[in-house]
Coordinates of C-alpha atoms and ligand atoms in Angstrom, one line a residue:
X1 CA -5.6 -26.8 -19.5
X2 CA -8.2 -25.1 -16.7
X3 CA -6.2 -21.6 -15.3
X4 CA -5.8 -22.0 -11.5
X5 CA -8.4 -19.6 -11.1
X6 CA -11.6 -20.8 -12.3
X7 CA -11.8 -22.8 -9.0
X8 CA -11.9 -19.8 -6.8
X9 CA -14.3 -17.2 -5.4
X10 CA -17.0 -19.3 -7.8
X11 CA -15.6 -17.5 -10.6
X12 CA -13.2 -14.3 -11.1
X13 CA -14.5 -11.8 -13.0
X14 CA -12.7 -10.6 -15.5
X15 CA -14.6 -7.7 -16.6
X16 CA -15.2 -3.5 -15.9
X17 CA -17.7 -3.6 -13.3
X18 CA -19.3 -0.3 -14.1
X19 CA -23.1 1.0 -12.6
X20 CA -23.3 -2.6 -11.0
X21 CA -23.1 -4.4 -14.4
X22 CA -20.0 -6.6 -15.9
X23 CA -18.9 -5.2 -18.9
X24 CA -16.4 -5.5 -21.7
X25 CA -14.2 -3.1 -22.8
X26 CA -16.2 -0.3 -25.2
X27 CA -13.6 -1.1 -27.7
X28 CA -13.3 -4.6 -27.0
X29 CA -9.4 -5.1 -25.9
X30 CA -8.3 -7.2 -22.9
X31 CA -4.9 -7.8 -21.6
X32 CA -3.5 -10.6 -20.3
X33 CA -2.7 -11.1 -16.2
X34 CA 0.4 -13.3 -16.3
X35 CA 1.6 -15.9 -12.7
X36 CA 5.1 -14.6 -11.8
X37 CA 5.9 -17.8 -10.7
X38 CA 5.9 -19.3 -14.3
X39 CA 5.2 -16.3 -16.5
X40 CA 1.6 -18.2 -17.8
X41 CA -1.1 -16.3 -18.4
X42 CA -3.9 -16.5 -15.6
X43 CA -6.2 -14.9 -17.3
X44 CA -7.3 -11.7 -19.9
X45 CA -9.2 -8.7 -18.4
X46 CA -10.9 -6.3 -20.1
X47 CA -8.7 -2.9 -21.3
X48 CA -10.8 -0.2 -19.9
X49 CA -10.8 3.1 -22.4
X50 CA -11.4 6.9 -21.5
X51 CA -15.0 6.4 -22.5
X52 CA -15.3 3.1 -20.6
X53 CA -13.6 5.5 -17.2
X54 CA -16.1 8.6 -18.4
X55 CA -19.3 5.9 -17.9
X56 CA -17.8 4.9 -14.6
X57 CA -18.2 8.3 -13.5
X58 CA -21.5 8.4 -14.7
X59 CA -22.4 6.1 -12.6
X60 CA -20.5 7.2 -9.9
X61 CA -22.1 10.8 -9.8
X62 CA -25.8 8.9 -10.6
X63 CA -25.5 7.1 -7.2
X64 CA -23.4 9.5 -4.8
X65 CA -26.9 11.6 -3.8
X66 CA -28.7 8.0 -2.9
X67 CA -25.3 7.0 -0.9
X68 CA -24.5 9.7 1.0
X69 CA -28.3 10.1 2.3
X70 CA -27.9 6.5 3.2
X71 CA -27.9 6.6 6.9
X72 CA -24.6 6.0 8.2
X73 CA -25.8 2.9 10.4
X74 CA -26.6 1.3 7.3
X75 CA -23.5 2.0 5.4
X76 CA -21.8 0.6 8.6
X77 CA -23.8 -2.5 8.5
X78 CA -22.7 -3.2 4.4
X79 CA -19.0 -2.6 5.5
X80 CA -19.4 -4.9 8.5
X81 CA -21.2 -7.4 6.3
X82 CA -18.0 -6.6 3.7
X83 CA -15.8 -7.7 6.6
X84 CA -17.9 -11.2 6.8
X85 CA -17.7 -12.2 3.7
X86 CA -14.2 -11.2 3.0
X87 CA -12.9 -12.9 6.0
X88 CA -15.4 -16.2 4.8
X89 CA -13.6 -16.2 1.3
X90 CA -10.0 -15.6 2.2
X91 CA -8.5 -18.5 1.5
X92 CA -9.3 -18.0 -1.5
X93 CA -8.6 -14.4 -1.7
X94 CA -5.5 -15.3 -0.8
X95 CA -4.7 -17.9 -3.0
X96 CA -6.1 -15.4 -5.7
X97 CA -3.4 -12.5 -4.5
X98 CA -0.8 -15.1 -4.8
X99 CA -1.0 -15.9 -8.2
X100 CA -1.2 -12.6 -9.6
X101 CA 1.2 -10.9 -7.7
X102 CA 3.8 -14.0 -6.5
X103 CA 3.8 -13.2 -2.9
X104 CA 4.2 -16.4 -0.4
X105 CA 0.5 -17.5 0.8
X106 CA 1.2 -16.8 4.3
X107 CA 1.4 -13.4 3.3
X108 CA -1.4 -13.2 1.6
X109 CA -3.2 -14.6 4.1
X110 CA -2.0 -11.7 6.4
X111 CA -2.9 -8.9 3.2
X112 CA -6.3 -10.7 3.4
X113 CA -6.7 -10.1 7.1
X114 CA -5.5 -6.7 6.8
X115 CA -7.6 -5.9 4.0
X116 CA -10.9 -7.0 5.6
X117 CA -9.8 -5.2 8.8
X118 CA -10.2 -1.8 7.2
X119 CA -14.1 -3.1 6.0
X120 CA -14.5 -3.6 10.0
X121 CA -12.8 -0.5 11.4
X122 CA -14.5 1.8 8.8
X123 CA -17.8 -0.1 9.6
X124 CA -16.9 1.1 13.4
X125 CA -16.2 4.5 12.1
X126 CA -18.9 5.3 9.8
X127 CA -21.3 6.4 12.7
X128 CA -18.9 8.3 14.4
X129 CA -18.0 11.2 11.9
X130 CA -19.0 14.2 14.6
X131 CA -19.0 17.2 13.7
X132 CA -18.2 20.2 16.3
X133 CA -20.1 23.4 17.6
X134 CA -18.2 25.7 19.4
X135 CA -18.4 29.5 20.7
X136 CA -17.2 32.4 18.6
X137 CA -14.1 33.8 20.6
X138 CA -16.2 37.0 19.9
X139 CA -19.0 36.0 21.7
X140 CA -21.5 37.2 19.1
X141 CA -22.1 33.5 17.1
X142 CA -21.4 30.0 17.1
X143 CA -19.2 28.2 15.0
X144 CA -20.9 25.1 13.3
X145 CA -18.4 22.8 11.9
X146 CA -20.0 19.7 9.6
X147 CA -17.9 17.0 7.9
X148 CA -19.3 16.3 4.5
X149 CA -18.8 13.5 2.0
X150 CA -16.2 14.7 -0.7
X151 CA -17.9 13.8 -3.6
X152 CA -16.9 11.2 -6.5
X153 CA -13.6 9.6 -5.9
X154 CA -11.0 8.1 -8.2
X155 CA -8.9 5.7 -6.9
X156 CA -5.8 4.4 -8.2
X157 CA -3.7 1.0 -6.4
X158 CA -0.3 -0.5 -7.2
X159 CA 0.4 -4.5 -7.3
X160 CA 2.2 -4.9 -4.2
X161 CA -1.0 -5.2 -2.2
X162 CA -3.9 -5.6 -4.2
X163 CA -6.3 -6.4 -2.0
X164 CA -5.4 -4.1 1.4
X165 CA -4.4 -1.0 -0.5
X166 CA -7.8 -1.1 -2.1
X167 CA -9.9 -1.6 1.1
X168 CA -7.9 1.3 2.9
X169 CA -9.7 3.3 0.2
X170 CA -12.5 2.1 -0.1
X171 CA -13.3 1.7 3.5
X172 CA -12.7 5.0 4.5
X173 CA -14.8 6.5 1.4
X174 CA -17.7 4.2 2.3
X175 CA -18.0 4.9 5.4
X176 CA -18.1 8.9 4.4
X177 CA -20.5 8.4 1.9
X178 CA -18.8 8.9 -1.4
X179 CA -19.2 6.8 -4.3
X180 CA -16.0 5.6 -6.7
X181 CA -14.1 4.4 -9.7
X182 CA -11.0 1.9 -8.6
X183 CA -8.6 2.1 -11.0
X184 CA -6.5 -1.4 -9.8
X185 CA -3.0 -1.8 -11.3
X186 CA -2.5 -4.1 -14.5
X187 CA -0.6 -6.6 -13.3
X188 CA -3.0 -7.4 -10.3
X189 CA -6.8 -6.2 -11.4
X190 CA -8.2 -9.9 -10.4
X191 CA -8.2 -9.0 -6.6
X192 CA -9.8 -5.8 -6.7
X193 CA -12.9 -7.0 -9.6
X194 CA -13.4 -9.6 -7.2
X195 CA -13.6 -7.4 -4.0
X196 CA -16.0 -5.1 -6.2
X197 CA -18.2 -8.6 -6.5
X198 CA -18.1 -9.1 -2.8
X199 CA -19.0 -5.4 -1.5
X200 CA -21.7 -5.7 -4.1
X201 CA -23.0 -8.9 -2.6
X202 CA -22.8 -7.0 0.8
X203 CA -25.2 -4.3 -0.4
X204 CA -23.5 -1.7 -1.8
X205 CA -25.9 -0.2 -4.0
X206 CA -24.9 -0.3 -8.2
X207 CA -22.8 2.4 -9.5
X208 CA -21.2 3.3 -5.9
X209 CA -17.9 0.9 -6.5
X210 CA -16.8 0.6 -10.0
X211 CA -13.5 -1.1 -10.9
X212 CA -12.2 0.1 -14.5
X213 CA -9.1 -1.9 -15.2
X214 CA -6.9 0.2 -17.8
X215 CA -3.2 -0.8 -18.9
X216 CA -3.6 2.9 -20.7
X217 CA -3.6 4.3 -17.3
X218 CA -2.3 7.7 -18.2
X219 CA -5.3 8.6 -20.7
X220 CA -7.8 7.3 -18.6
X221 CA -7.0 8.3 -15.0
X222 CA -6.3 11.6 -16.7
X223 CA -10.0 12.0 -18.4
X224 CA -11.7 11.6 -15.4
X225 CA -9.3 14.0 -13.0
X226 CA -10.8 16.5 -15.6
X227 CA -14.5 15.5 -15.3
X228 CA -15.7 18.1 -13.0
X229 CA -17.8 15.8 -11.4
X230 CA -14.5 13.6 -9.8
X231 CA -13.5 15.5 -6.6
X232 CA -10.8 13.5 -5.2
X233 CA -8.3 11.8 -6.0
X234 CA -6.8 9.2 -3.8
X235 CA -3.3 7.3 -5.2
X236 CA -1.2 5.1 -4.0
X237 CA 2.2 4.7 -5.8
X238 CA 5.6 5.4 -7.0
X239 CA 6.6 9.2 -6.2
X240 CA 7.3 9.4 -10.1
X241 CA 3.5 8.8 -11.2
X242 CA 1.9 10.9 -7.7
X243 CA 3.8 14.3 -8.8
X244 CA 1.9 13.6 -12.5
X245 CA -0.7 12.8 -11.2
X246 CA -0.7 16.0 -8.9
X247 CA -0.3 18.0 -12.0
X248 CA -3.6 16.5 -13.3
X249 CA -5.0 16.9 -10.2
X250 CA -4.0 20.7 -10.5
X251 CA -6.3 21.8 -13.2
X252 CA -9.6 20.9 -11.9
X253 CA -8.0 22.1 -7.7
X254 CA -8.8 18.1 -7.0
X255 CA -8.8 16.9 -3.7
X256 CA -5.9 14.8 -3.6
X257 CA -4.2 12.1 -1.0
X258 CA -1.0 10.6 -1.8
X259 CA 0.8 7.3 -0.8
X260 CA 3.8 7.5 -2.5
X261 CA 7.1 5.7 -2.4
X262 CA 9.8 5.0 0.7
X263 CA 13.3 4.5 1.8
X264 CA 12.8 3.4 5.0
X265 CA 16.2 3.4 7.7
X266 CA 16.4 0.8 9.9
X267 CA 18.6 1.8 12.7
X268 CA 20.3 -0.6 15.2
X269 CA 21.7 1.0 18.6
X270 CA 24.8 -0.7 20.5
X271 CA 22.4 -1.2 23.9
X272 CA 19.4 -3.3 21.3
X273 CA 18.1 -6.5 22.3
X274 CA 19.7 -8.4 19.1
X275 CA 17.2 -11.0 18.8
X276 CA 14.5 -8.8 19.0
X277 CA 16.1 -6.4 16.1
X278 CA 17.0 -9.3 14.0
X279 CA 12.9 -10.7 14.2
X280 CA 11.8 -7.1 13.6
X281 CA 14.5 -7.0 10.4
X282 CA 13.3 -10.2 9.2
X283 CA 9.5 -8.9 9.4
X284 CA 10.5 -5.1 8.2
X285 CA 12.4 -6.2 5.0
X286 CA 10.7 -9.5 3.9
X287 CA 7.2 -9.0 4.9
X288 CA 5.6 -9.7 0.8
X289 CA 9.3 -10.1 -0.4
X290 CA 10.6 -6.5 0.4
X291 CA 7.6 -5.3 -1.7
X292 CA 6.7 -2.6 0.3
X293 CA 6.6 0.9 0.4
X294 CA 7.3 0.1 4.7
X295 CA 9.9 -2.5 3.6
X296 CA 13.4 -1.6 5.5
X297 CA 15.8 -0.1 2.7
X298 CA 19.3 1.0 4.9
X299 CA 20.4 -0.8 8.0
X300 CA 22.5 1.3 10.5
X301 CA 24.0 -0.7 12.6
X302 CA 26.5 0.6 15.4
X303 CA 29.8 -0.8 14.9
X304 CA 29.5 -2.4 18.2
X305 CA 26.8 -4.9 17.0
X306 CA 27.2 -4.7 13.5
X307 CA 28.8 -8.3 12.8
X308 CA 26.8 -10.2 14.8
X309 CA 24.1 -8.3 13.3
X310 CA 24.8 -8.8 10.0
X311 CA 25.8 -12.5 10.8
X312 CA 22.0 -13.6 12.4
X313 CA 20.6 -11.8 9.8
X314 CA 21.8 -13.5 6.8
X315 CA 21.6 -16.7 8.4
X316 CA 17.9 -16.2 8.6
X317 CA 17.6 -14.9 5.2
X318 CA 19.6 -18.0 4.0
X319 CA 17.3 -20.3 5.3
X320 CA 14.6 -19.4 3.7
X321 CA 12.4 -21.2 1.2
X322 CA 12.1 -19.9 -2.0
X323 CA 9.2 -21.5 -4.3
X324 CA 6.3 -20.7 -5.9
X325 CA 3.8 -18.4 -3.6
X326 CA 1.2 -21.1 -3.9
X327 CA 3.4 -23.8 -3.0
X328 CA 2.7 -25.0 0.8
X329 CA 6.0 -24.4 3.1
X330 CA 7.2 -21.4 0.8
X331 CA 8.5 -18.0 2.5
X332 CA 9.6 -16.2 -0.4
X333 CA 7.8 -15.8 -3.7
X334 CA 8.8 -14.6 -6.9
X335 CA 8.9 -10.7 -7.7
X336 CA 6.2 -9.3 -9.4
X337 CA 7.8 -9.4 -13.4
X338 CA 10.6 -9.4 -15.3
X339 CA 11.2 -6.1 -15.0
X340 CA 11.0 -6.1 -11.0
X341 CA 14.1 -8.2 -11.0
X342 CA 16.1 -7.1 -13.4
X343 CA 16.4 -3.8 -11.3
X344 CA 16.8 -5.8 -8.2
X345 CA 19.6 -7.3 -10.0
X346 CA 21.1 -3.8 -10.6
X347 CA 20.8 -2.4 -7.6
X348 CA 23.1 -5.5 -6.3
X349 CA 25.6 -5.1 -9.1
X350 CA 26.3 -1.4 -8.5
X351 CA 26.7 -2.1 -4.5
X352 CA 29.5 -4.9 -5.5
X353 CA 30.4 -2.8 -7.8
X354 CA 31.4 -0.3 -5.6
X355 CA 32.8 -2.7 -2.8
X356 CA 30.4 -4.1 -0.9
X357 CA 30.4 -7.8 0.6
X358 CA 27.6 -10.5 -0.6
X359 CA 27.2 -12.3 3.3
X360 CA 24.3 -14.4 1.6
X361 CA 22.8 -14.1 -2.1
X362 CA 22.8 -11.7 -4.7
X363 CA 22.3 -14.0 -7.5
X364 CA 18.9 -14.9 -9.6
X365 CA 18.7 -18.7 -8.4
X366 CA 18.2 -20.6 -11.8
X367 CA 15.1 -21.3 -12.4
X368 CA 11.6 -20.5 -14.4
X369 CA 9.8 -16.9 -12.1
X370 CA 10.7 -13.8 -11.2
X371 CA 12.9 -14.8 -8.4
X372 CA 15.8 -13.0 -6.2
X373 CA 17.5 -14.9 -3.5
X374 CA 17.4 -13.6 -0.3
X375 CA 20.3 -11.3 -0.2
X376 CA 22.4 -9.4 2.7
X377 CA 25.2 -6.9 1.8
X378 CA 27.9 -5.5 4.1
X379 CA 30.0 -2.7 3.8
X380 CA 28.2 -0.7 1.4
X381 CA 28.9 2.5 0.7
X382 CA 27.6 6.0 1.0
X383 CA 27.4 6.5 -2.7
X384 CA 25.8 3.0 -4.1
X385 CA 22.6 3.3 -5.7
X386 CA 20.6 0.8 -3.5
X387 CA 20.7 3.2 -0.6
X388 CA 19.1 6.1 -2.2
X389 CA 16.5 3.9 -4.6
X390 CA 13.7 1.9 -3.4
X391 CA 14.6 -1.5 -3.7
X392 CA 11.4 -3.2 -3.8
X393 CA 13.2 -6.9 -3.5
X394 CA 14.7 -9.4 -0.2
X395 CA 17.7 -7.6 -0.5
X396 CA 19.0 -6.2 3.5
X397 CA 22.1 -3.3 2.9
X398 CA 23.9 -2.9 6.0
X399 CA 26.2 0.2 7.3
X400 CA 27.5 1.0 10.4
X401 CA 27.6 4.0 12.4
X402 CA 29.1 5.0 15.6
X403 CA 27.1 8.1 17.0
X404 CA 23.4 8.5 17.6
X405 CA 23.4 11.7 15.7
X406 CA 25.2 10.6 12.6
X407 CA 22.6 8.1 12.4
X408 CA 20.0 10.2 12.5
X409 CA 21.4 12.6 9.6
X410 CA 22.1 9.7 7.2
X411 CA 18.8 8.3 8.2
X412 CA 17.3 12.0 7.2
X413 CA 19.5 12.1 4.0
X414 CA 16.7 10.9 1.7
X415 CA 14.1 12.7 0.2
X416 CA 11.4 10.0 1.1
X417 CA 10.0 10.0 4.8
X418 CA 7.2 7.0 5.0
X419 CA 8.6 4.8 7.7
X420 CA 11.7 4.5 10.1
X421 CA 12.5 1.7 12.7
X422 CA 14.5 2.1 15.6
X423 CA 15.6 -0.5 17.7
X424 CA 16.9 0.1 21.4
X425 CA 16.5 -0.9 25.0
X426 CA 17.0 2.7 26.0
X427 CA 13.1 4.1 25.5
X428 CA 14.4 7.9 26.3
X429 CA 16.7 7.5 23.6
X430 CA 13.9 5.7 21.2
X431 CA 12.0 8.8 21.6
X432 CA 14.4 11.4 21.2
X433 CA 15.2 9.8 17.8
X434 CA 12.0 9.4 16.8
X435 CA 11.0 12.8 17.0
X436 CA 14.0 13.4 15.3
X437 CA 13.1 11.4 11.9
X438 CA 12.0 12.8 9.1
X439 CA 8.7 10.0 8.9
X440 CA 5.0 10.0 9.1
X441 CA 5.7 6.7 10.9
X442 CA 8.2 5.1 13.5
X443 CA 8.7 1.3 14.3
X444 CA 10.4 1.6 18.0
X445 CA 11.2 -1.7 18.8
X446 CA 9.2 -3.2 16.1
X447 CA 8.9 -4.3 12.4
X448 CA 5.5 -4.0 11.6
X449 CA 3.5 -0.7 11.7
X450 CA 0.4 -0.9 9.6
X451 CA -2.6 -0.8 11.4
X452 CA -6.3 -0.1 10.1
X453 CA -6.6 1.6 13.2
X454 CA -3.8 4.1 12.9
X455 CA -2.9 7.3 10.6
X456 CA -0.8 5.7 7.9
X457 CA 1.7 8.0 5.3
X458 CA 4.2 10.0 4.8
X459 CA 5.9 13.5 4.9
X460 CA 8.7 14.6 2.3
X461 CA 8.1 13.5 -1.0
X462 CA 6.6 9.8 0.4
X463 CA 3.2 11.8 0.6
X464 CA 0.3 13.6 1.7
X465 CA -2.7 12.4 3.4
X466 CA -2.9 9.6 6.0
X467 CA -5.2 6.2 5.9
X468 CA -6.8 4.7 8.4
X469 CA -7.4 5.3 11.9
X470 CA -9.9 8.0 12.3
X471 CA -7.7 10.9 10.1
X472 CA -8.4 7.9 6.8
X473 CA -12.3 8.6 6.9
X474 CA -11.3 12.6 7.5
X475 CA -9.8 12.5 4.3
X476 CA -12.9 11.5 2.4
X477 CA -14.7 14.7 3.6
X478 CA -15.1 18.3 3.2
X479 CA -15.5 20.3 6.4
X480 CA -18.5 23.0 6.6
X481 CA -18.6 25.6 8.7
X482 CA -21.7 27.1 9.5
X483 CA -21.3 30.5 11.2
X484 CA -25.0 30.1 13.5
X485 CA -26.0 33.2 15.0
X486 CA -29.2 32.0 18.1
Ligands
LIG1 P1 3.2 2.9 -10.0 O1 3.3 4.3 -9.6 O2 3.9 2.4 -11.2 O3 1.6 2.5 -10.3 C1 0.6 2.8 -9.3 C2 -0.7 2.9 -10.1 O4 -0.7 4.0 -10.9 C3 -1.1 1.7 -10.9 O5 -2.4 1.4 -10.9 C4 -0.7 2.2 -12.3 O6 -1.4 1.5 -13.4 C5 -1.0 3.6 -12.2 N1 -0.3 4.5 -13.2 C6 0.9 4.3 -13.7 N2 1.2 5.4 -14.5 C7 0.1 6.2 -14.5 C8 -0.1 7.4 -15.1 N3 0.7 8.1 -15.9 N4 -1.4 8.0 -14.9 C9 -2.2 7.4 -14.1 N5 -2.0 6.2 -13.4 C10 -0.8 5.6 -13.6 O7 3.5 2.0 -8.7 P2 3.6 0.4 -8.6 O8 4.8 0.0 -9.3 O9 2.2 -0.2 -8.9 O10 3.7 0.3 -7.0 C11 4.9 0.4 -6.3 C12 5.1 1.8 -5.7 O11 4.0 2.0 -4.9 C13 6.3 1.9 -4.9 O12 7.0 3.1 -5.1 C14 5.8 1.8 -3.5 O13 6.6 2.4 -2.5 C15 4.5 2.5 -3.6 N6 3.6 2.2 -2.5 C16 3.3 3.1 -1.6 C17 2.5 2.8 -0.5 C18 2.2 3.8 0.5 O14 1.2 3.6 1.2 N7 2.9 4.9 0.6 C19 1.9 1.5 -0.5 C20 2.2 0.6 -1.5 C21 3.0 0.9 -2.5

């Protein structure tokens, strides 16, 4: 039987892409790439080694002085032409994201869009990394100040969105003038080999993006972090895997962003427009299945609004179809593996466990996939496990509160800070509690945040660093100061 991949993008590769060339593995092992919605194999990739990652940096290194004397016009011109071509081949991007990571197509089509935007806005911001000149407060010099392209850059992706957590690397570094090794994550390294493919096709030169798909990541992320040649490392992740990876970083002082995990509060007031915070809800905790590092974790309802709340919400939830990503009319995929839903499956267990109320859900619906029913719990308590962990699954745990600055401290009470939402009509109060968050980002009145165009990241242990906006292409440079005496 032909995999339901061969059809698209004229091919996927399935190989290293390493100094422009496809490769195999140097010791010749591939691993398999398996559909969540049937647990088939899609296809085998090849098993990148240290020696493999150390070539990849090779050619990295040979082609960073050509790229980054490239002028940036042109390197804005390959992203924009990136943009094209991505956006021409997104349905079957999409359809390409789907099967590897189980997400519904309708969001992949919207990870496709997002993707490509950060090949447009880095196209955009390419010729408009200024420098600054300013007087000395002594009077005696002038202070030059010149932004500088980092150097080689490793990069390192998770599966939840393997196509836009790519390009909001790869954008940014582009548009800088650095040259890179991906390093995608094993259970999605389709999207990101056939990204490579496409930026290649829009001109950038051999050796500047290579793509080294490794299931023994430890070994070979670590090998290059210690090549003095790498000079930044850019992850995005679980918190776990970022503070080793920071250790790693440590020894050779590498420049290092992190976009680690969340625990995002989502925070009802009494005087909120209810439809609009049940749509935001809906958008904040389901967008790709709840697999999101933005995905709503806590609900903090007032006890004013909390029933009706809870009511619209799981009546939405309910009604949603569950199917096979691929399958037209589906809204809710399977998770990404076995593994994803077993702990999904916990998380509920222990919140029941403990007293809390099913109002729709909390049961693997019977069938072949990965899949968790859309779930809503009331009455959960302080102390269950799903309010402190990362769910990563549709799963919506509701608690009330009564008073605006109890809601902030529980809100607070985590030590993650990516994301918060607040919903209210009162825009004075929306404020005041947004500066009060602990969180790079704030939802006010709204469920979606990400934006090419805007710093994204976290404080706390969710991160350091921000992507996109103009901060993402900051973050690919060094900044030179030239003390100019006229
Ligand atoms: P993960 O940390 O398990 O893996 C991320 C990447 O690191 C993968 O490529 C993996 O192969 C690699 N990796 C794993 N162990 C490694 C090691 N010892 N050395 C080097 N590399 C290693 O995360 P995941 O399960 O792929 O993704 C889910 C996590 O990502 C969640 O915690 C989520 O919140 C987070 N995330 C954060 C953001 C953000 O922008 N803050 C965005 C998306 C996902």
């Amino acid at each position: 039987m032909s995999s339901p991949i061969e059809s698209l993008l004229g091919g996927v590769p399935t190989d290293l892409r390493v100094g422009g060339k496809e490769l195999p593995a140097s010791d010749g092992r591939r691993f398999d790439v398996i559909d969540p919605a049937t647990g088939d194999v899609l296809a085998t990739v090849a098993d990148g080694t240290v020696e493999d990652a150390l070539a990849a940096v090779d050619a990295a290194a040979s082609a960073a002085e050509g790229w980054s004397a490239t002028p940036p016009r042109e390197r804005a011109e390959v992203l924009r032409r990136a943009f094209t071509l991505m956006t021409e081949s997104a349905e079957d991007l999409a359809r390409l994201i789907t099967l590897e990571n189980g997400k519904a197509l309708p969001d992949a089509r919207g990870e496709v869009a997002y993707a490509a935007e950060f090949f447009r806005w880095y196209a955009e911001e390419a010729v408009r990394v200024a420098g600054t000149l300013a007087p000395a407060p002594s009077g005696s010099n002038r202070i030059m100040v010149l932004h500088q392209p980092v150097g080689v850059c490793v990069l390192v992706t998770p599966w939840n969105f393997p196509a836009a957590m790519a390009t909001r690397k790869m954008g940014p570094a582009l548009a800088a003038g650095c040259t890179m090794v991906l390093k995608p994550a094993s259970d999605t390294p389709l999207t990101a080999l056939a990204m490579a493919r496409i930026l290649e096709e829009a001109g950038v030169p051999p050796g500047v993006v290579n793509v080294v798909p490794a299931r023994r990541s430890g070994p070979v992320v670590s090998a290059m972090l210690h090549d003095p040649r790498v000079r930044k490392l850019s992850f995005t992740g679980s918190t776990e895997v970022g503070r080793v990876l920071l250790r790693e970083a440590a020894d050779n002082v590498v420049n290092t962003s992190m976009e680690l995990g969340g625990n995002a509060p989502f925070l009802v007031f009494d005087d909120a427009d209810l439809d609009a915070a049940v749509d935001g809800a809906m958008v904040a905790k389901m967008r790709n299945g709840g697999e999101a590092c933005t995905a709503a974790n806590r609900f903090y309802v007032h006890s004013a609004v909390a029933t009706e709340f809870a009511r619209r919400l799981a009546d939405r939830m309910a009604a949603m179809r569950v199917g096979p990503g691929i399958e037209d009319g589906t809204e809710l995929g399977p998770l990404v593996n076995a593994e994803a839903a077993d702990k999904v499956d916990a998380l509920v267990a222990d919140a029941v466990g403990r007293g809390a109320t099913r109002l729709t859900g909390g049961r693997r619906p019977d069938r072949v996939g990965f899949y968790y029913e859309p779930t809503v719990l009331t009455d959960v308590p302080e102390a269950a496990e799903i309010l402190g962990e990362e769910i990563f699954g549709p799963v919506a745990p509701i608690v009330t509160f009564d008073d605006e600055a109890d809601a902030i401290e529980r809100a607070n009470a985590t030590e993650y800070g990516l994301v918060a939402y607040v919903y209210t009509r009162d825009l004075a109060r929306g404020l005041r509690v947004a500066e009060r968050l602990e969180s790079g980002m704030i939802g006010l009145n709204r469920g979606v945040v990400s934006d090419p165009a805007a710093p994204f990241g976290g404080v706390k242990q969710s991160g350091l660093g921000r992507e996109g906006g103009h901060e993402g292409v900051l973050d690919y440079t060094e900044s030179k100061y030239v003390a100019v005496q006229w």
